[in-house]
XYZ file of C-alpha atoms in Angstrom:
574
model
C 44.021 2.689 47.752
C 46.903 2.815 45.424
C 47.959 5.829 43.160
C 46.256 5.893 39.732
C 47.153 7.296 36.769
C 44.766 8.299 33.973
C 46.488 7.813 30.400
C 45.470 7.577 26.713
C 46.493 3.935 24.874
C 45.804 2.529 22.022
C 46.489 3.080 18.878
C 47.231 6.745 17.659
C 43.879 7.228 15.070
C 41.676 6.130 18.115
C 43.295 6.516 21.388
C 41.336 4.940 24.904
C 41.130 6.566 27.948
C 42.391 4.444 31.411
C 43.148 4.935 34.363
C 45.929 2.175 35.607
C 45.668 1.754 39.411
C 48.825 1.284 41.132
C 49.804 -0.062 44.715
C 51.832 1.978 46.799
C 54.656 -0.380 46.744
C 55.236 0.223 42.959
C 54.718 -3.581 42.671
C 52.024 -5.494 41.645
C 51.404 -9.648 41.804
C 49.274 -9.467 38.665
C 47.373 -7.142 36.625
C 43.199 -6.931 36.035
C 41.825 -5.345 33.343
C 37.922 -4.272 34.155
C 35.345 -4.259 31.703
C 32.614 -1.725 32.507
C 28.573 -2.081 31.171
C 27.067 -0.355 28.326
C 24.935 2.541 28.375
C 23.626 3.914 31.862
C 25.026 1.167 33.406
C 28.395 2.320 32.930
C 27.726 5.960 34.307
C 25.895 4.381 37.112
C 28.180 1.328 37.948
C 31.349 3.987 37.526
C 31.990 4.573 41.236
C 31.604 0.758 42.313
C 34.089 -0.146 39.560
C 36.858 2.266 40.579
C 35.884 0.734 43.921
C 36.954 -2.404 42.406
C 40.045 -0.870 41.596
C 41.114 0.691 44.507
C 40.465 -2.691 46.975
C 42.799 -4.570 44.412
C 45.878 -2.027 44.300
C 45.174 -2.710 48.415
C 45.625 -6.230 47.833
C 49.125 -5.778 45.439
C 47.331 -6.334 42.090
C 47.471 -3.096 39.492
C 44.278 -2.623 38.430
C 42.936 -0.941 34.336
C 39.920 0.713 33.896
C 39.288 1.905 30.929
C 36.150 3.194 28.097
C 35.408 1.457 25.227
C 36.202 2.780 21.374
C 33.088 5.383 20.917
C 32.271 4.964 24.833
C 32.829 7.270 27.990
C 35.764 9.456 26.832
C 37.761 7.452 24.661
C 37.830 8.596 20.606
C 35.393 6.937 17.997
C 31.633 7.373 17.504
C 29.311 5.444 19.706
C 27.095 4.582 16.823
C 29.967 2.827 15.096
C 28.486 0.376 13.218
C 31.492 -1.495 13.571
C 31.553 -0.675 17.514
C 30.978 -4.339 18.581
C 34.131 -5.290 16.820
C 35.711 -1.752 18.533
C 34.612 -2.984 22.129
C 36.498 -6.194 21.847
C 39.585 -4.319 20.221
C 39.282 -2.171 23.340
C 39.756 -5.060 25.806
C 43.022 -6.460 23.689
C 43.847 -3.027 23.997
C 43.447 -2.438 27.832
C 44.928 -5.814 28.123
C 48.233 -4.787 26.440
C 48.641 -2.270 28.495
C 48.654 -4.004 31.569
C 51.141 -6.725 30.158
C 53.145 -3.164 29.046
C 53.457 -2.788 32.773
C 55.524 -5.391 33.456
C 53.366 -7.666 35.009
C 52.388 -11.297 33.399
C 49.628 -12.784 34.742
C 45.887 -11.346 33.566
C 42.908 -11.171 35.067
C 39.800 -9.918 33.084
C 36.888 -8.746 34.890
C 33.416 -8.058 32.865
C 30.409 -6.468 34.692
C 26.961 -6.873 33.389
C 27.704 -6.361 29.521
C 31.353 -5.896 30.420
C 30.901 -9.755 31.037
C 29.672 -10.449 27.878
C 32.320 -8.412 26.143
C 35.348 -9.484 28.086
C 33.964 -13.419 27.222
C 34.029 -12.448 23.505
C 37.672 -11.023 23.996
C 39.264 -13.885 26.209
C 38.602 -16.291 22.930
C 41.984 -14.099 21.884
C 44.106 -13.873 24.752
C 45.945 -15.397 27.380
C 44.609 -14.790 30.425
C 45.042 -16.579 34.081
C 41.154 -15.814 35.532
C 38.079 -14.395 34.575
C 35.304 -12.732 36.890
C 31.771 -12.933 35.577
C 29.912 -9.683 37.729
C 26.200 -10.475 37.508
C 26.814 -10.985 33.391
C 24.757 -10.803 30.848
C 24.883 -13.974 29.220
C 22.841 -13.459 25.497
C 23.327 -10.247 23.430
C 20.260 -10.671 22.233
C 18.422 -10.727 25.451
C 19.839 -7.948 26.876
C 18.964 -5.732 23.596
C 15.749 -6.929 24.675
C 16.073 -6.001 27.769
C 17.185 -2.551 27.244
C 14.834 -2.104 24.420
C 12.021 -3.044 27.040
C 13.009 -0.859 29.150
C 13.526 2.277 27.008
C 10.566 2.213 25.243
C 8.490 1.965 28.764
C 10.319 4.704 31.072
C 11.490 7.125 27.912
C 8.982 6.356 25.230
C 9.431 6.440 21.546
C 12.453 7.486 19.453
C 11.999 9.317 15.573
C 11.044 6.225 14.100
C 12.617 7.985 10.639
C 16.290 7.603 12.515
C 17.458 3.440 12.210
C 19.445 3.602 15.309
C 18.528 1.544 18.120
C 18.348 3.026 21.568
C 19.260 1.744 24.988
C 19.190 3.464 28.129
C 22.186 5.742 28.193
C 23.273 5.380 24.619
C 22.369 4.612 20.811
C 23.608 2.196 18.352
C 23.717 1.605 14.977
C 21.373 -1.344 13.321
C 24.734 -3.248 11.999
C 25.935 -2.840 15.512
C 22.515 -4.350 17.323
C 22.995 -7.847 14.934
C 26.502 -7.866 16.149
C 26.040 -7.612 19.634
C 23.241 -9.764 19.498
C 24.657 -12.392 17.979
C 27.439 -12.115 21.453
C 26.880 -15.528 24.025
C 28.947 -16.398 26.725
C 30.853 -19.782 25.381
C 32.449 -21.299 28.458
C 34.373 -23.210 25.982
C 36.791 -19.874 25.207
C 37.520 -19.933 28.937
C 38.717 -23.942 29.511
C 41.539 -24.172 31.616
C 41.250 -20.157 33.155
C 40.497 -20.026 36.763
C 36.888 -18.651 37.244
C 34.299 -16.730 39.040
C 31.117 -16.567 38.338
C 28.802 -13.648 40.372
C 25.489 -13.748 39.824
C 22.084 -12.394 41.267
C 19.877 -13.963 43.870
C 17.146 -13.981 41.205
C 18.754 -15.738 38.423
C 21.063 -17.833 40.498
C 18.949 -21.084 39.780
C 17.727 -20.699 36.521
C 18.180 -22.791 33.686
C 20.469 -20.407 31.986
C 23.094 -19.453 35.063
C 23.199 -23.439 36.151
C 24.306 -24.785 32.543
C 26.832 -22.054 32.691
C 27.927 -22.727 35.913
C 28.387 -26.231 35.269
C 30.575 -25.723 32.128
C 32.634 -23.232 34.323
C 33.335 -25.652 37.095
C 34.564 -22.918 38.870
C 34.075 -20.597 41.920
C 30.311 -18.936 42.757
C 29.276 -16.175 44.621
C 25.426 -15.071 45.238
C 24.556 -11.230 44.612
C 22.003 -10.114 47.030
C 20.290 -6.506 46.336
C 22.623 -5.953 43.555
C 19.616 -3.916 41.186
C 20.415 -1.353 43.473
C 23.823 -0.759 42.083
C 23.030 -1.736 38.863
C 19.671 0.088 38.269
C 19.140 2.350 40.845
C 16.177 4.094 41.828
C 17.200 7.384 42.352
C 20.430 9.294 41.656
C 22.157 7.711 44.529
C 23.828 4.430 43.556
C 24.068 1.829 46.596
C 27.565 0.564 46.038
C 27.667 -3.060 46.986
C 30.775 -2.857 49.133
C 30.681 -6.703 50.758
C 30.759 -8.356 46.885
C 33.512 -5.865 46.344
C 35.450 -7.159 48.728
C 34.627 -10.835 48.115
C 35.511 -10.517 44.004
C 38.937 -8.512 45.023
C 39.895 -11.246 47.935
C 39.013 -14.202 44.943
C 41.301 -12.765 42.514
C 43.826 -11.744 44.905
C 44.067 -15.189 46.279
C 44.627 -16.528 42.721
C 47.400 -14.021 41.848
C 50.976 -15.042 42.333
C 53.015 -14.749 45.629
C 55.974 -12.372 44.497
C 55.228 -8.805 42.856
C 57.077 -7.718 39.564
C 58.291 -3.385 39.566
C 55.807 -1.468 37.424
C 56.521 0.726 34.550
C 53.943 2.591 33.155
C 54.068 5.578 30.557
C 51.863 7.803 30.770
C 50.388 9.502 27.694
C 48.307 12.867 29.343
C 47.621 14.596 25.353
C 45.813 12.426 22.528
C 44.269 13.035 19.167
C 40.815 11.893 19.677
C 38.890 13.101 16.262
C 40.026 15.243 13.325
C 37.798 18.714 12.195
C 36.169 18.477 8.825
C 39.490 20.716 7.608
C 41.987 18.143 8.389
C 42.880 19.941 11.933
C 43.954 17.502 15.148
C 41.140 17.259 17.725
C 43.320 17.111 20.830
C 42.233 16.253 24.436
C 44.740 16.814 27.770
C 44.151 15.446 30.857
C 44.959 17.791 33.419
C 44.342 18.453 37.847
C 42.225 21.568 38.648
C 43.034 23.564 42.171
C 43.889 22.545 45.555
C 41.995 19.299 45.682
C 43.204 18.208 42.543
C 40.474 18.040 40.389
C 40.509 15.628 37.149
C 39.602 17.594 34.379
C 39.615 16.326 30.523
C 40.595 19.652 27.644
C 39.231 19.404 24.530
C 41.006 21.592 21.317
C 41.549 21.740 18.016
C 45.201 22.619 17.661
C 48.357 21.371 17.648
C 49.785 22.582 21.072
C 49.104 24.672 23.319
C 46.284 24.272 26.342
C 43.674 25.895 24.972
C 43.340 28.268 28.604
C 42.721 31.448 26.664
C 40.040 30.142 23.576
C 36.670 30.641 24.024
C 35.702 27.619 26.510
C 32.407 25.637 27.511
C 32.879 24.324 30.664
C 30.378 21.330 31.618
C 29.313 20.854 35.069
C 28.208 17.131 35.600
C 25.026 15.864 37.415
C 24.489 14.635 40.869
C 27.202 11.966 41.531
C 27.687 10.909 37.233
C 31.068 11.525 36.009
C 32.058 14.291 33.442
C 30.968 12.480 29.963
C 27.789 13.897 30.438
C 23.732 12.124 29.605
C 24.195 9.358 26.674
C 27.993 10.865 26.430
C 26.678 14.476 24.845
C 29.166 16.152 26.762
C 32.505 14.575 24.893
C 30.273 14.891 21.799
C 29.832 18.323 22.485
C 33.128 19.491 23.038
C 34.459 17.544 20.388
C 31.911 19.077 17.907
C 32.480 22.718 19.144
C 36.559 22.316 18.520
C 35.926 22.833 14.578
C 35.046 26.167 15.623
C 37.794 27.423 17.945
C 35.325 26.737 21.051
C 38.193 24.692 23.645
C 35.670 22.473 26.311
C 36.307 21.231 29.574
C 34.630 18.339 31.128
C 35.686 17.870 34.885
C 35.124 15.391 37.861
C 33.649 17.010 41.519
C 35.551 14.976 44.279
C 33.589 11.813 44.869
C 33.048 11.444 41.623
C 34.568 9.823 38.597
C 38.179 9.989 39.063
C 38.637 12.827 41.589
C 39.462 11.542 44.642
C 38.335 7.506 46.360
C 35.738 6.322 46.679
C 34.435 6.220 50.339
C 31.299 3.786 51.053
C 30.457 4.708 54.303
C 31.068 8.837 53.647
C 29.403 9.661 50.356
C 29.382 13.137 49.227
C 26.758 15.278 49.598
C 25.287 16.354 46.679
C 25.052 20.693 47.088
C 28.055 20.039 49.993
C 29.879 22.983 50.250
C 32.858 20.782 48.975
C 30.999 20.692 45.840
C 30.342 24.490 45.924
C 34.179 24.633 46.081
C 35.117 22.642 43.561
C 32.710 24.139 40.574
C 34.404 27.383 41.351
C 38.251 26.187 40.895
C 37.055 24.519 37.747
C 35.555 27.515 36.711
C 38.792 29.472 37.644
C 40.824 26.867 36.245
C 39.218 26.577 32.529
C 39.952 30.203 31.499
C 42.071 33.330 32.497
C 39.323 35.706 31.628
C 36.025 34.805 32.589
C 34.409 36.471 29.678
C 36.126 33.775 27.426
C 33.526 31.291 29.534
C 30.387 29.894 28.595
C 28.975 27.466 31.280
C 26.448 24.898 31.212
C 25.091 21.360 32.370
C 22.174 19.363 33.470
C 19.881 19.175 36.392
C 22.276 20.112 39.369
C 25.116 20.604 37.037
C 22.933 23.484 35.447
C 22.338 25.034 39.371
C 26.265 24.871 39.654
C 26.836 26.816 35.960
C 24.086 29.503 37.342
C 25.785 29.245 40.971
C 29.366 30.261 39.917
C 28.252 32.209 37.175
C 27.052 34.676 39.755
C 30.370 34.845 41.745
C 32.793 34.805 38.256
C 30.508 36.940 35.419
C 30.780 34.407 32.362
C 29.743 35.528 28.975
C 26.742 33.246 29.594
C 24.866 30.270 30.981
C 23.084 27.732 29.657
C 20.733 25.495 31.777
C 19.014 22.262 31.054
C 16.257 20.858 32.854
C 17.302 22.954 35.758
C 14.683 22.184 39.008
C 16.141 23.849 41.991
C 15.781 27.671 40.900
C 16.542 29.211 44.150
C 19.914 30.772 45.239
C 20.097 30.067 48.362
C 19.908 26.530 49.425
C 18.014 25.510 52.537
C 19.540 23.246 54.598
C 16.584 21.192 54.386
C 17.163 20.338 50.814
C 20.776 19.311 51.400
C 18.952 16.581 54.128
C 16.060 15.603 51.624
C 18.879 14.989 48.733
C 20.975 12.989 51.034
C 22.308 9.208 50.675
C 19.033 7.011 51.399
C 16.548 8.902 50.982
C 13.446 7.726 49.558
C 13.316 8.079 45.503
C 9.899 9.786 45.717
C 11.503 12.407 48.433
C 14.477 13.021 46.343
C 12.353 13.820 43.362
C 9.968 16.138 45.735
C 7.264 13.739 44.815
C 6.521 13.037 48.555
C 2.724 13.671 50.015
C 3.746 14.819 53.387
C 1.635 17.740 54.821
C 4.458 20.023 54.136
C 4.036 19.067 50.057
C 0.765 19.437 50.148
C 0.751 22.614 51.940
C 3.110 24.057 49.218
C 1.290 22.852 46.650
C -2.100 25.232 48.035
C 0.146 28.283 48.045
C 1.788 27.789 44.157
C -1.812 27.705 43.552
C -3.849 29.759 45.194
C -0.728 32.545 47.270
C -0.172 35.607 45.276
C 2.853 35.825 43.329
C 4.599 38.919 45.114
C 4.090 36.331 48.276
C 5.185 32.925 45.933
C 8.166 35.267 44.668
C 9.319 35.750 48.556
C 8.952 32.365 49.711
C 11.628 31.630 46.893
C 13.926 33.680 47.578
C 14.143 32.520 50.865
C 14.240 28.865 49.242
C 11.397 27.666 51.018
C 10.070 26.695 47.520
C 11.407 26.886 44.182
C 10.574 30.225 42.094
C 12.380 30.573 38.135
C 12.200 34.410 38.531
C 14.724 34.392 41.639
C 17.353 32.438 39.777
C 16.905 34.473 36.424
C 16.618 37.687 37.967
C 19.590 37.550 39.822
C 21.927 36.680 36.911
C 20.174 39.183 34.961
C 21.517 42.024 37.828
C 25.128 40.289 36.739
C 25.038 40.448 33.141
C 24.846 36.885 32.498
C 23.026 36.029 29.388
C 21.061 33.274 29.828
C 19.806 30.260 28.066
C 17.254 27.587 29.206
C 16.098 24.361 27.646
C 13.794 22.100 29.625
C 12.332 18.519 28.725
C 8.673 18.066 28.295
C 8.546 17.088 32.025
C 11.165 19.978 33.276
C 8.802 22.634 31.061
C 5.589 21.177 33.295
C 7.492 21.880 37.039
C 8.690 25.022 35.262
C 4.812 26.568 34.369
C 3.827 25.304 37.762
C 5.760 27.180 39.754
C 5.047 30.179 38.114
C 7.576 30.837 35.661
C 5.481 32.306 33.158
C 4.093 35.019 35.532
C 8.075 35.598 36.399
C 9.040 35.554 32.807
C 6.867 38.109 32.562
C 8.030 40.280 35.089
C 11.763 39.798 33.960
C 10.879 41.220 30.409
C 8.832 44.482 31.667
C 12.788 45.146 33.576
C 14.757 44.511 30.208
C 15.429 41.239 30.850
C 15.097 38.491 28.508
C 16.775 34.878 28.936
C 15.735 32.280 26.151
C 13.738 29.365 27.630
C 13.464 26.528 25.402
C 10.685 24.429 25.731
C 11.368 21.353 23.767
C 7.783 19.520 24.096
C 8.867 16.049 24.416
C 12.053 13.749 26.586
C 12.376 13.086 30.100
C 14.958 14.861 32.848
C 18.003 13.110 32.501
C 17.937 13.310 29.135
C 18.030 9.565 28.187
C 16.052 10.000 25.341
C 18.073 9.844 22.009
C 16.138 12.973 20.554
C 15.810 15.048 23.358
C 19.643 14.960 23.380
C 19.982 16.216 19.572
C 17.784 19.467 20.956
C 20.374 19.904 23.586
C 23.381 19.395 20.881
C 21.599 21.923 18.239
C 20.571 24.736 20.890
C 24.011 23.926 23.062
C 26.089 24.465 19.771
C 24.226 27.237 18.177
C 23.837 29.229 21.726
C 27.899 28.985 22.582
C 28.932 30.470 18.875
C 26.210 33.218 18.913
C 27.873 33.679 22.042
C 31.013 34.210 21.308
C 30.366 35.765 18.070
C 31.689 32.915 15.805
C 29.691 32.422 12.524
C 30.138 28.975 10.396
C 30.075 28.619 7.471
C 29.318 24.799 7.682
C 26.181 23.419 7.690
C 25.006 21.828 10.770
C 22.423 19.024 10.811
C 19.372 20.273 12.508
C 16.704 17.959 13.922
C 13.149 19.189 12.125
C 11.498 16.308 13.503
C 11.405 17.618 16.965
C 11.568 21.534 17.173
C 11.680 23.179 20.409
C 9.349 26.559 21.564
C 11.151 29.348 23.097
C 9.053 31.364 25.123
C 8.350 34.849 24.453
C-alpha cells in the first residue's frame, strides 16, 4: 500500500491539499498525478481514487492526489469565476510536486471531469502517459448533463442567485462558459503514451471512436462503472478489476530502475485571510490510537487552536470530512473570523484514514466508528465545554451519540433520521454493503414496514415512545430527551423531506412532551431541499443557522454583518 503523506503545495496565497503516496522502498519508477471529478463525483469517486493510489505505490510508482483551487480542502472559493483557469493551475501544480520528488517521468490520470481537466493541462507540460477514466469529453455536455440532472432529483435553485449548480457544488456564470468551452484535443497529447477507459455504453459511439482513433493508443471497456460513479445509495461499488488493469498499464509503461524520493512535507498553511487582515491557518494533524486524519482550522498565527471554542464536524456515511457541496471547509473557514477553531476529521475507511479494503468495507454504525467519533471528540478540545458538535445524516447521530458520553456545550443536527439511542443490530445489517437502495433508505414494503407503519399511525404514543427506545422504530423524543437529561443544548434543522419523516413519527406529539419538562431544543424546519443537502440553497440555511447557533453558543457577538438568505427562511417549531 505504500506510506502517504498529506501536505499543502502550491503557492503560499492559495495553498492545495495532497496527499503523495509513497512505496515502501522509498523509491519510485515514475510519478502519477490523479485528477479527481467535479462536484459529487469527487466525494463519491474519493475512495476508488486513493484506491488508485495505493495499487500504484504497490507497483513502485509514487502516486499525488490532490483538490483543486476552491475544491475539497484546498484554499480559494469554489465559485471562482476564474476557477476553470484555477483547476488547470492546480494540475501544473500537483505536477510540480511530483517532479519536486525526484522522480522524472509523469503520468497524468483524469477521471470523469478530471479527464477533461488533466487534457486541458497536458497542452502545458511534459508528460510520458495519460489515462483517460471514463472522461468526459465536451464541457459543455457535461454542464448539461449535470444541469439535467440537478434540476430533476433536487429541483430549482433561487433563480435571483446567477450561479449555476451541479450536483455537489456551484459555479459562477464566467466559470460555466469556461468550462464549457473545455474539449478533449487529442492533438495536445501526440507522441504521449495513452489509455483510454471508457464505458460499455459509450464505447461505440461516434464521439469515443473519433477519439480513439486520434489516440491510437491502448483501450479498456468499463463494465458497471455508474455504480462507482453515480451510485444509488450511499455505498459506492468500487470497481476494483479496472483498478487493477489502469495501475498494471501505467506500471508497465514506467521505467525499469526507481529514483530515492524526497518529499517535504508542509502540515500548516494559510488557506484564507479574515476580513481584519488575520491568517486563516489550517494543520493537518492524527487523532488517537488509530491515527485519525484530522484537518484544524484557526485564525492565528501559531498555536493549535486545542483550547478555542471548536466545531467539530462529523462526516456522513462513508464521504470524507469536506462535508455536502464542501460546507464544512466553508464553515470552519467562515467561523475563524470569530475565534471559533473547526475540525473536520476522517472515520477509518474513509477519506484518508486508513486503506482502502474492497472486499472488507466498513460498516457504517460499526463499533469502530463509535470509537473513532469519540477520540475525535477527545482530541479537538481539552474541555469539552469549549465543544460544539454537529453534522449531517449519520454524522448528526454521531454529534448526538458522543455528545451524551462527553457533555458539549451543544449539538447541532441536520437532517438527522435515526433518532434512537440504541442501535438494533438489525439496522447495522439493513445499512450494510449491498443492500438494496430502497432498504437502506427504509423505503422497503416488506410486512415488517408495513406493520410499523399501522402502529406510527394508529399505536398510542406512550406505546410508539417505548418501541423507540428500544429502537425497534425511530421516535425524535428518545434522542432529544436524553440529551436534554445531559445538558446538551440542542439544535435541529431538517430539509423539506427530513421535516416530513420527522412529523410522521411523531415528533410533534414528543416536542410537546419535551417542553411541558423544561425542555426546549430548536428544530428548524426549512420547507424546501433534499437530505444530503445537494441543493445550493438548502446549504445557505445550514451556513446561516450553523454560524449563528455556534456564536450564540459560545457567547460571541459580531459586529459584522452576515449575509442572510431572505429568499428561503426556515420555521422553528414552537
Amino acid at each position: 500500500m505504500g506510506v502517504q503523506y498529506p501536505t499543502w503545495f502550491g503557492p503560499d496565497d492559495l495553498p492545495l491539499l495532497g496527499i503523495v503516496h509513497v512505496p515502501d522502498s522509498g523509491r519510485a519508477r515514475a510519478a502519477v498525478v490523479l485528477c479527481p471529478p467535479l462536484g459529487k463525483e469527487h466525494v463519491d469517486t474519493y475512495r476508488g481514487i486513493k484506491a488508485l493510489a495505493e495499487s500504484l505505490a504497490d507497483r513502485g510508482l509514487l502516486a499525488v492526489r490532490f483538490d483543486y483551487a476552491g475544491a475539497g480542502d484546498s484554499a480559494g472559493a469554489q465559485d471562482d469565476p476564474d476557477a476553470v483557469a484555477g483547476w488547470l493551475r492546480s494540475v501544473v501544480e500537483a505536477v510540480g510536486l511530483a517532479r519536486a520528488t525526484g522522480v522524472s517521468s509523469i503520468c497524468l490520470a483524469g477521471l470523469r471531469s478530471g479527464a477533461l481537466i488533466a487534457a486541458a493541462a497536458a497542452a502545458t507540460e511534459a508528460i510520458d502517459s495519460m489515462v483517460l477514466w471514463d472522461p468526459i469529453l465536451s464541457g459543455r455536455n457535461y454542464l448539461r448533463e449535470q444541469r439535467a440532472q440537478y434540476t430533476l432529483s433536487i429541483g430549482a435553485d433561487d433563480p435571483s442567485d446567477p450561479r449555476v449548480s451541479i450536483l455537489g457544488g456551484v459555479l459562477d456564470p464566467a466559470a460555466v462558459s469556461a468550462l464549457g468551452a473545455l474539449t478533449i484535443d487529442p492533438a495536445r497529447l501526440s507522441g504521449v503514451r495513452t489509455l483510454l477507459a471508457v464505458r460499455t455504453a459509450v464505447a461505440d459511439t461516434p464521439a469515443v471512436r473519433t477519439l480513439a482513433d486520434a489516440l491510437d493508443g491502448d483501450e479498456i471497456t468499463l463494465v458497471d462503472h455508474e455504480a462507482f460513479t453515480n451510485p444509488a445509495s450511499f455505498h459506492v461499488a468500487l470497481p476494483t478489476g479496472h483498478i487493477r488493469e489502469i495501475a498494471d498499464w501505467i506500471a508497465e509503461g514506467a521505467p525499469a530502475t526507481g529514483t530515492e524520493v524526497r518529499l517535504e512535507v508542509r502540515d500548516r498553511a494559510r488557506v484564507a485571510s479574515t476580513a481584519d487582515g488575520r491568517p486563516v491557518v489550517e494543520t493537518l494533524e492524527e487523532f488517537g490510537p488509530n491515527g485519525l486524519f484530522a484537518i484544524r482550522t484557526h485564525a492565528a498565527a501559531g498555536g493549535d487552536g486545542a483550547t478555542h471554542p471548536t466545531l467539530l464536524f462529523h462526516a456522513t456515511a462513508y464521504e470524507h470530512r469536506v462535508g455536502p457541496g464542501r460546507l464544512w471547509v466553508e464553515i470552519a473557514r467562515s467561523l475563524a473570523a470569530d475565534g471559533v477553531s473547526s475540525v473536520r476529521y476522517d472515520r477509518r475507511g474513509t477519506g484518508n484514514t486508513g486503506v482502502v479494503d474492497p472486499d472488507n468495507p466498513v460498516a457504517l454504525y460499526s463499533d469502530g466508528s463509535d470509537r473513532d467519533a469519540r477520540d475525535a471528540a477527545d482530541a479537538a478540545v481539552a474541555d469539552p465545554r469549549d465543544l460544539v458538535m454537529t453534522g449531517l445524516c449519520s454524522g448528526a447521530w454521531y454529534s448526538a451519540a458522543v455528545a451524551l458520553r462527553v457533555r458539549p456545550r451543544a449539538v447541532i443536527l441536520t437532517d438527522l433520521i435515526l433518532w434512537s439511542v440504541y442501535r438494533r443490530r438489525s439496522l447495522r445489517e439493513q445499512l450494510a454493503p449491498g443492500m438494496p437502495a430502497g432498504d437502506q433508505a427504509g423505503g422497503d414494503l416488506s410486512a415488517r414496514a408495513r406493520i410499523k407503519a399501522l402502529l406510527q399511525r394508529h399505536l398510542p404514543y406512550p406505546a410508539w415512545r417505548l418501541l423507540g427506545r428500544f429502537g425497534v422504530t425511530q421516535v425524535p423524543e428518545v434522542l432529544l430527551e436524553a440529551l436534554r437529561k445531559a445538558g446538551v443544548p440542542t439544535t435541529v434543522i431538517l430539509s423539506a423531506e427530513d421535516h416530513a419523516w420527522f412529523v410522521g413519527q411523531r415528533g410533534e406529539e414528543g416536542l410537546r412532551r419535551l417542553r411541558r419538562r423544561g425542555g426546549d431544543p430548536e428544530i428548524h424546519a426549512v420547507g424546501f431541499g433534499d437530505h444530503p443537502a445537494l441543493h445550493r440553497d438548502l446549504r445557505e440555511r445550514i451556513r446561516t443557522v450553523t454560524t449563528e447557533t455556534v456564536l450564540r453558543r459560545f457567547g460571541i457577538s459580531v459586529e459584522t454583518e452576515r449575509t442572510v438568505d431572505t429568499e428561503h427562511t426556515a420555521e422553528v417549531l414552537r
